[in-house]
Short mmCIF file of C-alpha atoms in Angstrom, two decimals:
data_model
loop_
_atom_site.label_atom_id
_atom_site.label_comp_id
_atom_site.label_asym_id
_atom_site.label_seq_id
_atom_site.Cartn_x
_atom_site.Cartn_y
_atom_site.Cartn_z
CA SER A 9 6.33 10.40 -13.24
CA LEU A 10 5.22 13.74 -11.79
CA CYS A 11 6.19 15.15 -8.39
CA PHE A 12 5.77 18.59 -6.83
CA SER A 13 8.58 20.07 -4.73
CA PRO A 14 7.89 20.26 -0.96
CA ASP A 15 6.98 23.96 -1.21
CA GLY A 16 4.85 23.44 -4.33
CA THR A 17 6.78 25.96 -6.45
CA HIS A 18 8.35 23.44 -8.83
CA LEU A 19 7.16 20.32 -10.66
CA ALA A 20 9.58 17.54 -11.55
CA VAL A 21 8.73 15.43 -14.59
CA GLY A 22 10.28 12.07 -15.38
CA CYS A 23 9.86 11.41 -19.08
CA GLY A 24 11.76 10.36 -22.18
CA THR A 25 11.60 8.24 -25.32
CA PRO A 26 11.38 4.51 -24.49
CA GLY A 27 14.47 2.64 -25.60
CA MET A 28 16.29 5.82 -26.61
CA GLU A 29 16.75 8.35 -23.79
CA GLY A 30 15.40 9.54 -20.47
CA GLU A 31 14.75 13.15 -19.56
CA LEU A 32 14.22 14.97 -16.28
CA GLN A 33 12.39 18.29 -16.49
CA VAL A 34 11.85 20.77 -13.66
CA TRP A 35 9.14 23.38 -14.19
CA ASN A 36 8.69 26.66 -12.28
CA VAL A 37 5.00 26.50 -11.43
CA PRO A 38 4.25 30.22 -10.75
CA LYS A 39 6.16 31.35 -13.84
CA LYS A 40 4.99 28.40 -15.98
CA ASN A 41 8.42 27.98 -17.56
CA LEU A 42 11.00 25.21 -17.85
CA ALA A 43 13.72 25.71 -15.23
CA LEU A 44 15.82 22.60 -15.98
CA SER A 45 16.10 19.82 -18.53
CA ILE A 46 18.71 17.05 -18.41
CA ARG A 47 19.15 13.75 -20.26
CA SER A 48 19.86 10.55 -18.35
CA THR A 49 20.17 6.91 -19.48
CA PHE A 50 18.48 5.34 -22.52
CA ASP A 51 14.86 4.99 -21.37
CA THR A 52 12.01 6.79 -19.63
CA LEU A 53 12.70 7.93 -16.04
CA ARG A 54 10.40 6.68 -13.28
CA GLY A 55 9.48 7.04 -9.61
CA LEU A 56 10.54 10.64 -8.94
CA SER A 57 10.77 12.05 -5.41
CA TRP A 58 12.13 15.30 -3.92
CA SER A 59 14.38 15.42 -0.88
CA PRO A 60 12.62 16.93 2.15
CA ASP A 61 14.53 20.22 1.77
CA GLY A 62 13.70 20.46 -1.93
CA SER A 63 17.32 20.57 -3.05
CA ARG A 64 17.60 17.17 -4.76
CA ILE A 65 15.50 14.87 -6.93
CA ALA A 66 15.72 11.08 -6.96
CA PHE A 67 14.55 8.84 -9.80
CA GLY A 68 14.70 5.27 -11.02
CA CYS A 69 16.05 4.05 -14.34
CA SER A 70 15.58 1.10 -16.67
CA ASP A 71 19.33 0.45 -16.60
CA ARG A 72 18.75 -0.80 -13.01
CA SER A 73 20.25 2.33 -11.45
CA LEU A 74 19.01 4.71 -8.77
CA ARG A 75 20.13 8.33 -9.28
CA VAL A 76 19.92 11.69 -7.50
CA VAL A 77 20.57 15.10 -9.04
CA GLU A 78 20.64 18.65 -7.71
CA ALA A 79 17.30 20.29 -8.46
CA LYS A 80 18.82 23.62 -9.57
CA THR A 81 21.78 22.45 -11.63
CA GLY A 82 21.00 18.86 -12.63
CA LYS A 83 24.38 17.72 -11.31
CA GLN A 84 24.34 14.04 -10.43
CA VAL A 85 25.17 13.50 -6.74
CA LEU A 86 24.22 9.83 -6.26
CA TYR A 87 24.50 6.72 -8.39
CA GLN A 88 23.57 3.27 -7.09
CA ALA A 89 23.36 0.09 -9.16
CA THR A 90 22.51 -2.66 -6.68
CA HIS A 91 19.14 -3.54 -8.22
CA GLU A 92 18.85 -6.30 -10.81
CA ASP A 93 15.95 -4.86 -12.81
CA TRP A 94 14.11 -1.58 -13.53
CA VAL A 95 13.89 0.83 -10.57
CA LEU A 96 10.25 1.98 -10.43
CA GLY A 97 9.92 4.06 -7.26
CA THR A 98 11.89 6.13 -4.72
CA ALA A 99 11.29 7.73 -1.32
CA TRP A 100 13.42 9.76 1.11
CA SER A 101 13.77 9.40 4.86
CA MET A 102 12.33 12.13 7.08
CA GLU A 103 15.67 13.95 7.39
CA GLY A 104 16.85 13.24 3.86
CA GLU A 105 19.83 11.17 4.99
CA PHE A 106 18.59 7.94 3.42
CA LEU A 107 16.84 6.94 0.22
CA VAL A 108 14.83 3.83 -0.59
CA SER A 109 14.00 2.34 -3.98
CA VAL A 110 11.71 -0.39 -5.30
CA SER A 111 12.31 -2.49 -8.38
CA ARG A 112 10.95 -5.21 -10.61
CA ASP A 113 13.63 -7.40 -8.97
CA ARG A 114 11.25 -7.77 -5.95
CA SER A 115 13.42 -5.78 -3.55
CA LEU A 116 13.13 -2.64 -1.42
CA LYS A 117 16.63 -1.25 -0.87
CA LEU A 118 18.08 1.36 1.51
CA VAL A 119 20.95 3.69 0.55
CA GLU A 120 22.85 6.30 2.59
CA VAL A 121 22.77 9.45 0.47
CA ALA A 122 25.98 11.20 1.60
CA THR A 123 28.20 8.16 0.94
CA GLU A 124 26.11 6.58 -1.88
CA GLN A 125 26.49 3.35 0.10
CA PHE A 126 24.03 0.46 -0.05
CA ILE A 127 22.87 -0.28 3.50
CA ASP A 128 20.24 -2.99 3.49
CA ASN A 129 17.55 -4.99 1.74
CA ILE A 130 14.49 -3.88 3.72
CA THR A 131 12.35 -6.71 2.38
CA SER A 132 13.18 -10.32 3.09
CA ILE A 133 15.93 -11.86 0.96
CA THR A 134 14.49 -15.36 1.33
CA PRO A 135 13.59 -16.74 -2.12
CA GLY A 136 9.84 -16.56 -2.65
CA ALA A 137 9.16 -14.32 0.37
CA VAL A 138 8.32 -11.41 -1.94
CA LYS A 139 6.20 -12.61 -4.85
CA GLY A 140 6.53 -10.33 -7.86
CA GLY A 141 8.21 -7.02 -8.57
CA LEU A 142 7.63 -3.91 -6.44
CA MET A 143 6.15 -0.89 -8.21
CA SER A 144 5.38 1.90 -5.75
CA VAL A 145 6.70 3.23 -2.43
CA ARG A 146 5.68 6.11 -0.14
CA ARG A 147 7.08 7.23 3.22
CA HIS A 148 4.82 7.85 6.22
CA PRO A 149 4.22 11.62 6.70
CA GLU A 150 5.59 11.61 10.27
CA ARG A 151 8.10 8.77 10.61
CA ASP A 152 10.43 6.49 8.65
CA GLU A 153 7.92 3.82 7.70
CA LEU A 154 7.24 2.76 4.14
CA LEU A 155 4.13 1.73 2.25
CA VAL A 156 4.88 -0.54 -0.71
CA GLY A 157 2.81 -2.02 -3.54
CA GLY A 158 3.68 -4.52 -6.23
CA ALA A 159 2.79 -7.45 -8.44
CA ASP A 160 1.59 -9.72 -5.62
CA GLY A 161 -1.45 -7.48 -5.06
CA VAL A 162 -0.82 -7.01 -1.32
CA PRO A 163 0.15 -3.53 -0.03
CA LYS A 164 2.60 -3.77 2.88
CA ALA A 165 4.13 -1.45 5.48
CA TYR A 166 7.80 -1.72 6.46
CA LYS A 167 10.15 -0.09 8.93
CA MET A 168 12.90 1.71 7.03
CA HIS A 169 15.73 0.79 9.43
CA ARG A 170 16.68 -2.64 10.74
CA GLU A 171 17.05 -2.80 14.54
CA GLN A 172 18.46 -6.31 14.88
CA LYS A 173 20.88 -8.55 13.04
CA ARG A 174 19.52 -10.08 9.85
CA VAL A 175 18.73 -13.77 10.00
CA ILE A 176 18.18 -15.70 6.79
CA GLY A 177 14.49 -16.38 6.48
CA ASP A 178 13.28 -13.43 8.54
CA ASP A 179 11.15 -10.51 7.38
CA TYR A 180 11.88 -8.38 10.43
CA ASN A 181 11.13 -4.97 8.92
CA LEU A 182 7.60 -5.94 7.84
CA LEU A 183 5.06 -4.15 10.03
CA ARG A 184 1.83 -5.44 8.47
CA ALA A 185 0.15 -6.53 5.28
CA PHE A 186 -3.06 -4.86 4.11
CA PRO A 187 -6.07 -6.47 2.42
CA PRO A 188 -5.14 -8.20 -0.87
CA MET A 189 -6.28 -6.63 -4.14
CA HIS A 190 -6.99 -7.82 -7.66
CA GLY A 191 -3.96 -7.70 -9.95
CA LEU A 192 -0.89 -5.51 -9.55
CA VAL A 193 -0.76 -2.66 -7.02
CA TYR A 194 0.34 0.29 -9.15
CA ALA A 195 0.16 3.12 -6.60
CA VAL A 196 -0.02 3.56 -2.82
CA GLU A 197 -0.51 6.59 -0.57
CA TRP A 198 -0.73 7.53 3.12
CA SER A 199 -3.37 9.96 4.34
CA THR A 200 -2.01 13.32 5.55
CA ASP A 201 -2.05 12.23 9.19
CA GLY A 202 -0.85 8.71 8.43
CA SER A 203 -3.97 7.06 9.86
CA LEU A 204 -5.16 5.58 6.56
CA VAL A 205 -3.50 3.90 3.59
CA ALA A 206 -4.85 3.73 0.05
CA ALA A 207 -3.91 1.61 -2.94
CA VAL A 208 -5.07 1.06 -6.53
CA SER A 209 -4.61 -2.02 -8.69
CA GLY A 210 -5.47 -3.61 -11.99
CA LEU A 211 -5.17 -6.67 -14.18
CA GLY A 212 -7.07 -7.39 -17.35
CA LYS A 213 -10.53 -5.84 -17.34
CA LYS A 214 -10.69 -5.30 -13.59
CA GLY A 215 -9.26 -2.82 -11.13
CA GLU A 216 -9.77 -1.77 -7.53
CA VAL A 217 -9.20 0.96 -4.97
CA CYS A 218 -8.94 0.02 -1.31
CA VAL A 219 -8.59 2.18 1.82
CA ALA A 220 -7.54 0.60 5.13
CA ASN A 221 -6.57 1.62 8.67
CA ALA A 222 -2.81 2.03 8.91
CA ALA A 223 -2.62 0.86 12.51
CA ASP A 224 -4.28 -2.55 12.19
CA GLY A 225 -4.74 -3.10 8.45
CA VAL A 226 -8.53 -3.38 8.66
CA GLU A 227 -10.29 -2.49 5.40
CA VAL A 228 -12.40 0.71 5.52
CA TRP A 229 -13.89 0.65 2.01
CA ARG A 230 -13.25 -0.69 -1.48
CA HIS A 231 -14.55 -0.13 -5.02
CA GLU A 232 -14.17 -2.35 -8.08
CA PHE A 233 -13.98 -1.17 -11.70
CA PRO A 234 -14.22 -2.90 -15.11
CA PHE A 235 -10.75 -1.53 -16.00
CA GLY A 236 -7.29 -1.22 -14.47
CA VAL A 237 -6.49 1.69 -12.13
CA TYR A 238 -2.96 3.09 -12.19
CA ALA A 239 -2.85 6.56 -10.60
CA LEU A 240 -3.74 7.70 -7.10
CA SER A 241 -3.55 10.96 -5.15
CA LEU A 242 -4.76 12.14 -1.73
CA ASP A 243 -5.37 15.82 -0.99
CA SER A 244 -3.62 17.79 1.77
CA THR A 245 -6.79 18.23 3.84
CA GLY A 246 -7.12 14.49 4.34
CA THR A 247 -10.67 14.37 3.00
CA ARG A 248 -10.43 13.40 -0.68
CA LEU A 249 -8.94 10.67 -2.86
CA ALA A 250 -8.54 10.85 -6.64
CA LEU A 251 -7.77 8.00 -9.02
CA ALA A 252 -7.54 7.31 -12.73
CA GLY A 253 -7.30 4.29 -15.00
CA ASP A 254 -7.98 2.76 -18.40
CA ASP A 255 -11.28 4.53 -19.09
CA GLY A 256 -9.64 7.98 -19.07
CA MET A 257 -11.81 9.38 -16.27
CA VAL A 258 -10.61 10.98 -13.03
CA ARG A 259 -12.79 10.05 -10.06
CA GLU A 260 -12.79 11.81 -6.71
CA TYR A 261 -14.01 10.06 -3.55
CA ALA A 262 -14.56 11.05 0.06
CA LEU A 263 -11.64 9.45 1.86
CA GLN A 264 -13.56 8.43 4.98
CA ASP A 265 -16.50 6.58 3.42
CA GLY A 266 -15.69 6.12 -0.28
CA SER A 267 -18.67 8.10 -1.59
CA LEU A 268 -18.18 9.44 -5.13
CA MET A 269 -17.85 13.24 -5.13
CA ARG A 270 -17.27 13.95 -8.83
CA GLU A 271 -15.78 12.55 -12.04
CA PHE A 272 -14.43 14.16 -15.18
CA PRO A 273 -12.34 13.22 -18.25
CA SER A 274 -8.59 13.46 -17.74
CA ALA A 275 -8.11 14.88 -21.24
CA PRO A 276 -11.34 16.48 -22.49
CA VAL A 277 -11.78 16.10 -26.24
CA ALA A 278 -13.77 18.75 -28.09
CA ALA A 279 -16.37 17.60 -30.59
CA GLU A 280 -15.24 17.64 -34.17
CA ASN A 281 -16.16 20.73 -36.15
CA PRO A 282 -19.32 19.70 -38.04
CA GLY A 283 -18.59 22.19 -40.82
CA PRO A 284 -21.04 24.64 -42.39
CA PRO A 285 -24.76 23.73 -42.53
CA THR A 286 -25.85 22.01 -45.74
CA SER A 287 -29.55 22.65 -45.33
CA GLN A 288 -32.02 24.91 -43.55
CA GLU A 289 -32.73 22.08 -41.11
CA ASP A 290 -29.02 21.75 -40.25
CA ALA A 291 -28.78 25.49 -39.74
CA GLN A 292 -31.65 25.42 -37.30
#
């Protein structure tokens, strides 16, 4: 997991050795040096997010915990273990007072940061209401609304805070569901102004990207690929979308109409050195 700080000066990296240890790195971008490195849990760290003021970093763990550390010191300031499976994504409220997390246990949970107290299951707790684990979450750029993607292939928007008493069987916080996609929804994003939502998915030898209107859920455009798509990013000008998947290429599209702007390999590989010429023809 990679995540820039709000001011863009630092890059947080969630990494590690699977089954052995997790590591959080913080890099100073202008200086290009490692500012912080801490070990946490026994597996790779996932779903990083910075607090709005840039002072703290949240991440999910394979030991089912949600954690927050100070960005400068690495001191742990929040530990929550209410999930029942891997925690795959995190997002902060607008003011940084609350934190949400998504997990393979099919839940979207809300925690109060100052007290480390579990507040609510944002998604329905009715068995079968949420089909499959949740894998990605992003907060709306201007209000406490959440965009979520998971194994059921349907991106959804939720209110962060419950405004009425929970009733068994309700899904009160759900605002709307967006057009279904093929496979698992690996990444979701809001446009800069919050007017559009984007999601990428994949399963087997097929993947998709879909952009829809945030207000009514109507699909704007969609592309299919003969491979899974796992990474998604929207630029700050609100005009471009980039994605990447199994074929190793990064593709950039115009956000409004889905036209392809450019593509390039994510990790360019130089041709092997052919060695010295063995004949005059080779030399030529």
